[in-house]
XYZ file of C-alpha atoms in Angstrom:
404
model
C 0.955 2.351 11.780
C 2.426 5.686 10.207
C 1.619 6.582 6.656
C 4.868 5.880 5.662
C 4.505 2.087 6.501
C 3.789 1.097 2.715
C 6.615 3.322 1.299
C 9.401 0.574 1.283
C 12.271 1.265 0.572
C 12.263 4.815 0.143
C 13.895 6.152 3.041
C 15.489 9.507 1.535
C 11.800 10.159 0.222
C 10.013 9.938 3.668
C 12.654 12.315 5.716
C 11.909 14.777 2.751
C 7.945 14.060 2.896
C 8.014 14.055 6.591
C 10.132 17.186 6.916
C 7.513 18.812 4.157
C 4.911 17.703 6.425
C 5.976 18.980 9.862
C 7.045 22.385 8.043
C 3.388 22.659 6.717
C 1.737 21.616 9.780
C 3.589 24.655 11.349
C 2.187 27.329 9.519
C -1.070 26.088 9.621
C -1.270 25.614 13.500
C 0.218 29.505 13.108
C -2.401 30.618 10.494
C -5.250 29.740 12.985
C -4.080 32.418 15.891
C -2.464 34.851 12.635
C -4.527 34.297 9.622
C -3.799 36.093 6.207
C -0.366 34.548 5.948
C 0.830 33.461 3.012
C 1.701 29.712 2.632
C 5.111 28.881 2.811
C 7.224 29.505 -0.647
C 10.578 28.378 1.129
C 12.064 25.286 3.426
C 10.380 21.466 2.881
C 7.276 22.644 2.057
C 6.196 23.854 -1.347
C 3.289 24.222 -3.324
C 3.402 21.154 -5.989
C 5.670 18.324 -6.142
C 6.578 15.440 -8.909
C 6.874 12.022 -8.112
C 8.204 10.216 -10.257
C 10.041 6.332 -10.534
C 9.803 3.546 -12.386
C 6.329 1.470 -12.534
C 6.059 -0.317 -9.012
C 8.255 1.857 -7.166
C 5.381 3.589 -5.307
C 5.024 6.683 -6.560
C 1.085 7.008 -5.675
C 1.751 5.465 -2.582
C 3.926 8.380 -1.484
C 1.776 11.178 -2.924
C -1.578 10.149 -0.898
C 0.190 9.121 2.449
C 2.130 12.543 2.548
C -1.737 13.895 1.437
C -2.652 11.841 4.499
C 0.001 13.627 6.504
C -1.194 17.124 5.184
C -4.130 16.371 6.825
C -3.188 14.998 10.141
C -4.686 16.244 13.194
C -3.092 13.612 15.717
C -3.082 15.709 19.149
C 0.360 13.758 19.139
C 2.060 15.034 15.937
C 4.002 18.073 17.354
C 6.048 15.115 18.748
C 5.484 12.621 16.558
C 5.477 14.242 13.435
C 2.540 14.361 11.002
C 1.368 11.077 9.537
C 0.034 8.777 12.419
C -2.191 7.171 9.980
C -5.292 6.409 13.004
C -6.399 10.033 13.363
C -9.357 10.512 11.318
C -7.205 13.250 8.935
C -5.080 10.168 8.074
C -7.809 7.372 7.804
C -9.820 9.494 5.847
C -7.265 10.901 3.274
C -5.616 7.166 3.152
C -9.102 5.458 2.120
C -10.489 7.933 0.024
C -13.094 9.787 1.809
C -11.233 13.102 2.978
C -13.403 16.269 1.643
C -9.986 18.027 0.747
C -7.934 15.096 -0.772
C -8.904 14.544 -4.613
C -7.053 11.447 -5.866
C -7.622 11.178 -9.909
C -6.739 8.167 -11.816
C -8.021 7.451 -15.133
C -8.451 3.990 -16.466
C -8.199 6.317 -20.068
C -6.099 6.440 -22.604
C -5.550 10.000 -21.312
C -6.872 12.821 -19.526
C -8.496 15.660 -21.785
C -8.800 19.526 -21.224
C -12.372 19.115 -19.749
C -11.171 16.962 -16.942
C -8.426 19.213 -15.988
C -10.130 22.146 -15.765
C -12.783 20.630 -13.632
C -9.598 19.630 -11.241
C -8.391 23.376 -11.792
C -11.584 24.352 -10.726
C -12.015 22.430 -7.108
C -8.054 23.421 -6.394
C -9.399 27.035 -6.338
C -11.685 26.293 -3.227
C -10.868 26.778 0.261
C -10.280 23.463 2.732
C -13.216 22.848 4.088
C -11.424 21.633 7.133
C -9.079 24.337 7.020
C -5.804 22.536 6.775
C -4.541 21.917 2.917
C -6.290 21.509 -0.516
C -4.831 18.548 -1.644
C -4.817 16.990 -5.621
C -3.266 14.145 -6.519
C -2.203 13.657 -10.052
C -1.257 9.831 -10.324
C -1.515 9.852 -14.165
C 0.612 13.198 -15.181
C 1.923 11.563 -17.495
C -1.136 10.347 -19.462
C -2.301 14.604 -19.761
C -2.642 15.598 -23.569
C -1.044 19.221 -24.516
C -3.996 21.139 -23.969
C -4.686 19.896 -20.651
C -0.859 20.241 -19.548
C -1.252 23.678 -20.863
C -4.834 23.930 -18.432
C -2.843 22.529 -15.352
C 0.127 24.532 -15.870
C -1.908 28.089 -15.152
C -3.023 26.315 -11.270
C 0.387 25.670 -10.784
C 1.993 28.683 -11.764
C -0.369 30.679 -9.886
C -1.206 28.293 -6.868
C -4.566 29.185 -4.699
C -3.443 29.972 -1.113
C -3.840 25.984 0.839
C -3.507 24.317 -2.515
C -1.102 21.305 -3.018
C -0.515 19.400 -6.257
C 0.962 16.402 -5.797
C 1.885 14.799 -9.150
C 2.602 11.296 -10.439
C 4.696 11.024 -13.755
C 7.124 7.579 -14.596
C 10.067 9.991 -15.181
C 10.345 13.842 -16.159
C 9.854 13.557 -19.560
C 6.943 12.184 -19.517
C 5.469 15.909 -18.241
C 5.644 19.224 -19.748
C 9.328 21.084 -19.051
C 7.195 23.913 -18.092
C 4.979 22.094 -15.169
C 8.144 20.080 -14.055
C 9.984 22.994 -13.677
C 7.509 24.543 -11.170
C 7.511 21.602 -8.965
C 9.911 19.925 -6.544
C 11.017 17.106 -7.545
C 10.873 13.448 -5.676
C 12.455 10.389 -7.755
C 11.711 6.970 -5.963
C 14.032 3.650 -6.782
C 12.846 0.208 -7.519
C 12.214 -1.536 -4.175
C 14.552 -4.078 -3.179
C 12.896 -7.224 -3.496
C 13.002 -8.131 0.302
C 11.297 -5.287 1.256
C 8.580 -5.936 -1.147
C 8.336 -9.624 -0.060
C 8.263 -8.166 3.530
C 5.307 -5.687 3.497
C 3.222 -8.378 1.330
C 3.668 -10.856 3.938
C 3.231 -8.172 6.923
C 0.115 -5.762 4.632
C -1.439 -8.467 3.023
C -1.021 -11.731 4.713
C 0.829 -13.743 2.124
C 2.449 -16.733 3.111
C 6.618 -15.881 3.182
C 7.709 -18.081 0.720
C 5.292 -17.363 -2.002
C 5.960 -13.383 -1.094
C 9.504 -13.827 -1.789
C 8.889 -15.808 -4.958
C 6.489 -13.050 -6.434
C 8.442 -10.370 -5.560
C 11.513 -12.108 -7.354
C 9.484 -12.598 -10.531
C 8.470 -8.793 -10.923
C 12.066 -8.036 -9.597
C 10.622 -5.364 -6.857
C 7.021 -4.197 -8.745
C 4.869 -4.160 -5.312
C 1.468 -4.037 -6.992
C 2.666 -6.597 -9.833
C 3.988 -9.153 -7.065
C 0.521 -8.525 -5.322
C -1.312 -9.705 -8.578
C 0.388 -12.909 -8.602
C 0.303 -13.716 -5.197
C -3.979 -13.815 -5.030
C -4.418 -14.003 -8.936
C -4.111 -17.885 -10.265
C -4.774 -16.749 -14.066
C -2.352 -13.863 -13.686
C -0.188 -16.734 -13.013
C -0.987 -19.215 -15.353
C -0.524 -15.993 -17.929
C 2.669 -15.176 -16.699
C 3.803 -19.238 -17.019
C 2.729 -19.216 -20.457
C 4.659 -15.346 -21.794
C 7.679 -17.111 -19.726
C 7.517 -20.377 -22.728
C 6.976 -17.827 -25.626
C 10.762 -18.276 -26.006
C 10.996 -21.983 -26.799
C 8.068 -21.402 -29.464
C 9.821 -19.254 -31.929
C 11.366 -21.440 -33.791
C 9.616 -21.281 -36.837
C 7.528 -18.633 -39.250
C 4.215 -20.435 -37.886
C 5.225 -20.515 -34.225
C 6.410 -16.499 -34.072
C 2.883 -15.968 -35.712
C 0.921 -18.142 -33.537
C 2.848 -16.809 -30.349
C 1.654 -13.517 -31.261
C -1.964 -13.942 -32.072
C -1.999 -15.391 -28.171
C -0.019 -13.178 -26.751
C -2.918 -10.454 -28.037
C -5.611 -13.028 -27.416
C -4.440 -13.239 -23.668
C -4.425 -9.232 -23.544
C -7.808 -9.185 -24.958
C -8.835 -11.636 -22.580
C -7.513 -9.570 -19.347
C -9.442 -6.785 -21.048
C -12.565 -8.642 -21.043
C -12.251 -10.204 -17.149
C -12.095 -6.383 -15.766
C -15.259 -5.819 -17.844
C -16.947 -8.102 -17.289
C -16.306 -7.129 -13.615
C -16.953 -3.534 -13.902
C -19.343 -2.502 -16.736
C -22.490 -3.951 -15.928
C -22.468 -2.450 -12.349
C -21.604 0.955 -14.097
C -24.183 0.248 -16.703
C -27.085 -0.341 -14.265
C -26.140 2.497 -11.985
C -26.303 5.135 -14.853
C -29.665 3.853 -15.792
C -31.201 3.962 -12.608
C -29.779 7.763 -11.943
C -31.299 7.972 -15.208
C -34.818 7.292 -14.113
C -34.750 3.620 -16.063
C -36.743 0.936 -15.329
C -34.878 -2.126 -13.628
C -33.480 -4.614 -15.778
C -31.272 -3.867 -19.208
C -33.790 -4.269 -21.402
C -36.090 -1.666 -19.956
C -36.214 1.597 -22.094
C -34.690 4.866 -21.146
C -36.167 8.175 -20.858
C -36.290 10.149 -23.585
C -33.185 12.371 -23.695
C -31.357 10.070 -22.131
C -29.427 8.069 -24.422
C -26.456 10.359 -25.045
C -25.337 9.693 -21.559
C -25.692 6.119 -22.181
C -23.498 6.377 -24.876
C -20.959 8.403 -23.934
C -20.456 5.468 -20.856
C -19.806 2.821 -23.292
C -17.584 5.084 -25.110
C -15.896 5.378 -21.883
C -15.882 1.925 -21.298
C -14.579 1.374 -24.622
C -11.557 3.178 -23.975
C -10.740 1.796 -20.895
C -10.654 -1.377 -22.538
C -8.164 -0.523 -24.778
C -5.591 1.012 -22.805
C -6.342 -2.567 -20.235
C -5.504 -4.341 -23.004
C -2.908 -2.492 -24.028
C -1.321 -2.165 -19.974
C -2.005 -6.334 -20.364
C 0.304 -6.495 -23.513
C 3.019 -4.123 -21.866
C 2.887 -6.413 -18.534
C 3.621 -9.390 -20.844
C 6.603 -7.975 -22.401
C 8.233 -6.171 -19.398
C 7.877 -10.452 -17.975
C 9.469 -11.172 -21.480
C 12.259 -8.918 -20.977
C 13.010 -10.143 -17.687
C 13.077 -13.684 -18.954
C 16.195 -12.478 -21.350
C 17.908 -10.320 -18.675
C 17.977 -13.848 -16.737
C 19.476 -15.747 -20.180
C 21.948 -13.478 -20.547
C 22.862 -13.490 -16.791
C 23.236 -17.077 -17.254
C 25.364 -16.700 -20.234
C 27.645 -14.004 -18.308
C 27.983 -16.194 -15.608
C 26.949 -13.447 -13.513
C 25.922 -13.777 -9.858
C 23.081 -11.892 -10.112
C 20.017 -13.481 -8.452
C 17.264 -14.995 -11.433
C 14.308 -13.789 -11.073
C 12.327 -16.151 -12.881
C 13.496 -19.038 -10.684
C 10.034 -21.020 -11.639
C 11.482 -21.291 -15.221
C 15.436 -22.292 -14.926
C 14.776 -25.318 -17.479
C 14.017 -23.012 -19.935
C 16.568 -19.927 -19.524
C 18.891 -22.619 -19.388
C 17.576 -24.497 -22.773
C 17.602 -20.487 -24.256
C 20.839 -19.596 -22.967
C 22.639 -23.052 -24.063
C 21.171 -21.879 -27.926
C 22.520 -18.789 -28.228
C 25.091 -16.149 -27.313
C 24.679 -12.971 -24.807
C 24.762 -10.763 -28.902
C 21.846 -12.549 -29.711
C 19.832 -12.083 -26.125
C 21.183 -8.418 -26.541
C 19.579 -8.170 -29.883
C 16.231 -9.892 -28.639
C 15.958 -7.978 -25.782
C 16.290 -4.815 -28.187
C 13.412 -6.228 -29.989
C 11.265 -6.127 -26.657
C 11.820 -2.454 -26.241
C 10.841 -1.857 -29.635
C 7.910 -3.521 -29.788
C 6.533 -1.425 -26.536
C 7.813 1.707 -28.251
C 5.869 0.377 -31.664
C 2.418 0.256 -28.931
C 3.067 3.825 -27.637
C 3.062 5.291 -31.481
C -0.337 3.477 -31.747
C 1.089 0.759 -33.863
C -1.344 -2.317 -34.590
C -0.726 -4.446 -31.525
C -0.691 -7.846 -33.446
C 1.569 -6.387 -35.917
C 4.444 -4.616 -33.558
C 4.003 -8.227 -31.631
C 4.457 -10.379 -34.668
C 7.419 -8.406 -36.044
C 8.889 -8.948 -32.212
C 8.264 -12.858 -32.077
C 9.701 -12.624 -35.851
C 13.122 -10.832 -34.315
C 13.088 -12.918 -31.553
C 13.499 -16.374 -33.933
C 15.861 -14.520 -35.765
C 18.489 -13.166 -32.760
């Protein structure tokens, strides 16, 4: 299986990755019988690169499996081309475990100065294999000012072996002065067949409920996972999908709302639960503490303990807040289906599973008033990324919504 297996749908991205890859894989094989050349600064290959593409469309996914190719050392590849994905370059990169592949993700609200520089810092070193430095980025877009500002320096003045390999939803969401210092790669939305294809082939989900998933999140790979192994993420979905036929008075929009928080909140609280104790117990036994929570820590101790639930405490906003955005981007679709329905378009529905009500919806109102609702939708997640109280930008959406 190459590295590009999981990359569906992206054909004009993998001949450009893949052509990168050979390209760099040439100089280093000439390196080792000339070194002191310079990297190349021409061709494929280049120094930092910015994926970006709407959520779903496998934008990490193609930054760590051309990492993985970066660091292929299949005896086959002058042949093949880089990327077999079973050499132990490949396996190594692709799980995780590679000494010169760094993949950061932040389950933050965003990634500070300090965090950067200690990434600015390791992409000085020299491979320790002697092939590539590799960093991958997959939250560009979540770097404040100061850090872009950090970043930008190790870009603009790259250490010989380095690649960046960045991960950003579209270019504006990164500074004009890093994007324009990288190559850019723009993936498309997967078509839902191919989706419904690699779950059933990757992941061993039955065809039919594949194809039905990757309908409902209209081509969202990791979304369509979700709901094919998740029953509450599908009992959550089911219930955004009747939020529509429970607007129809002051009292409903606010009551919709409250649980349409309470269900993010909830989401919040399952990956907690799931996650912070383990955290909790390894920092205090690194820390020298007793076993059990209620034993006490050493003295000196207890800022570190702190600053983890801090830590903690973010990530639990921005789940919640990724659970309230997840809602309304199934909300949105639900509207794009009513006012297919009113069009008489033949575009394919997505949210099959709920035809009683788009129908119910679309037989109410007129493709203005969907128009205007839908408008409402994108406000409301605009309200969330200015920091706006979450139960207020949702009840001033369910409020719109009644209102058309």
């Amino acid at each position: 299986m190459a590295v590009w297996d999981d990359l569906v749908g992206q054909d004009r991205v993998t001949e450009q990755l893949s052509a990168a890859a050979r390209d760099a894989d040439a100089f280093v094989t000439a390196a080792a019988s000339a070194p002191g050349e310079a990297p190349p600064s021409g061709g494929s290959m280049t120094h930092a690169w910015l994926f970006t593409g709407p959520p779903g469309s496998g934008r990490a996914t193609a930054a760590r499996a051309f990492a993985a190719a970066l660091q292929c050392v299949s005896p086959d590849r002058a042949l093949s081309g880089p990327g077999c994905g079973f050499c132990e370059g490949c396996h190594t990169a692709l799980v995780g475990t590679h000494a010169d592949v760094e993949v950061v993700r932040t389950d933050q609200l965003s990634i500070g100065v300090k965090e950067t520089r200690d990434l600015v810092r390791r992409a000085q070193l020299s491979p320790a294999g002697g092939r590539w430095q590799v960093i991958v980025l997959e939250d560009a877009d979540r770097l404040t000012e100061g850090a872009g500002n950090v970043l930008l320096k190790a870009v603009e003045e790259p250490a010989p072996r380095t690649v960046w390999l960045l991960c950003a939803p579209s270019l504006e969401d990164v500074l004009p002065t890093i994007r324009s210092r990288c190559r850019l790669l723009t993936l498309r939305t997967p078509p839902v067949a191919a989706v419904a294809d690699l779950l059933a082939r990757r992941d061993g989900i039955e065809p039919e409920l594949a194809a039905r998933v990757a309908s409902a999140t209209q081509g969202h790979i990791d979304r369509a996972l979700r709901l094919a192994t998740d029953e509450r993420a599908r009992a959550r979905r089911a219930a955004v999908l009747k939020l529509p036929l429970r607007v129809d008075d002051v009292g409903g929009c606010l009551k919709a709302a409250q649980e349409l928080i309470d269900a993010a909140a909830e989401d919040a609280k399952q990956v907690a639960e799931e996650v912070d104790a383990k955290e909790a117990e390894e920092l205090r036994a690194a820390l020298g503490a007793a076993a059990g929570t209620g034993s006490r820590l050493p003295r000196g101790t207890a800022g570190a303990m702190k600053e983890l639930q801090d830590r903690q405490k973010r990530r639990s906003t921005r789940t919640q807040r990724d659970s309230l955005d997840l809602a309304l981007v199934d909300l949105t679709g639900f509207y794009r289906d009513v006012l297919a329905l009113q069009l008489g378009s033949r575009v394919e529905i997505a949210n099959a599973d709920a035809r009683d009500a788009l129908e119910r919806v679309a037989a109410a109102s007129g493709p203005e008033r969907t128009l205007r609702r839908i408008e409402a939708i994108i406000d409301c997640r605009r309200a969330l990324d200015r920091n706006v109280a979450p139960l207020l930008a949702v009840e001033a959406m369910t409020m719109a919504l009644r209102a058309g």
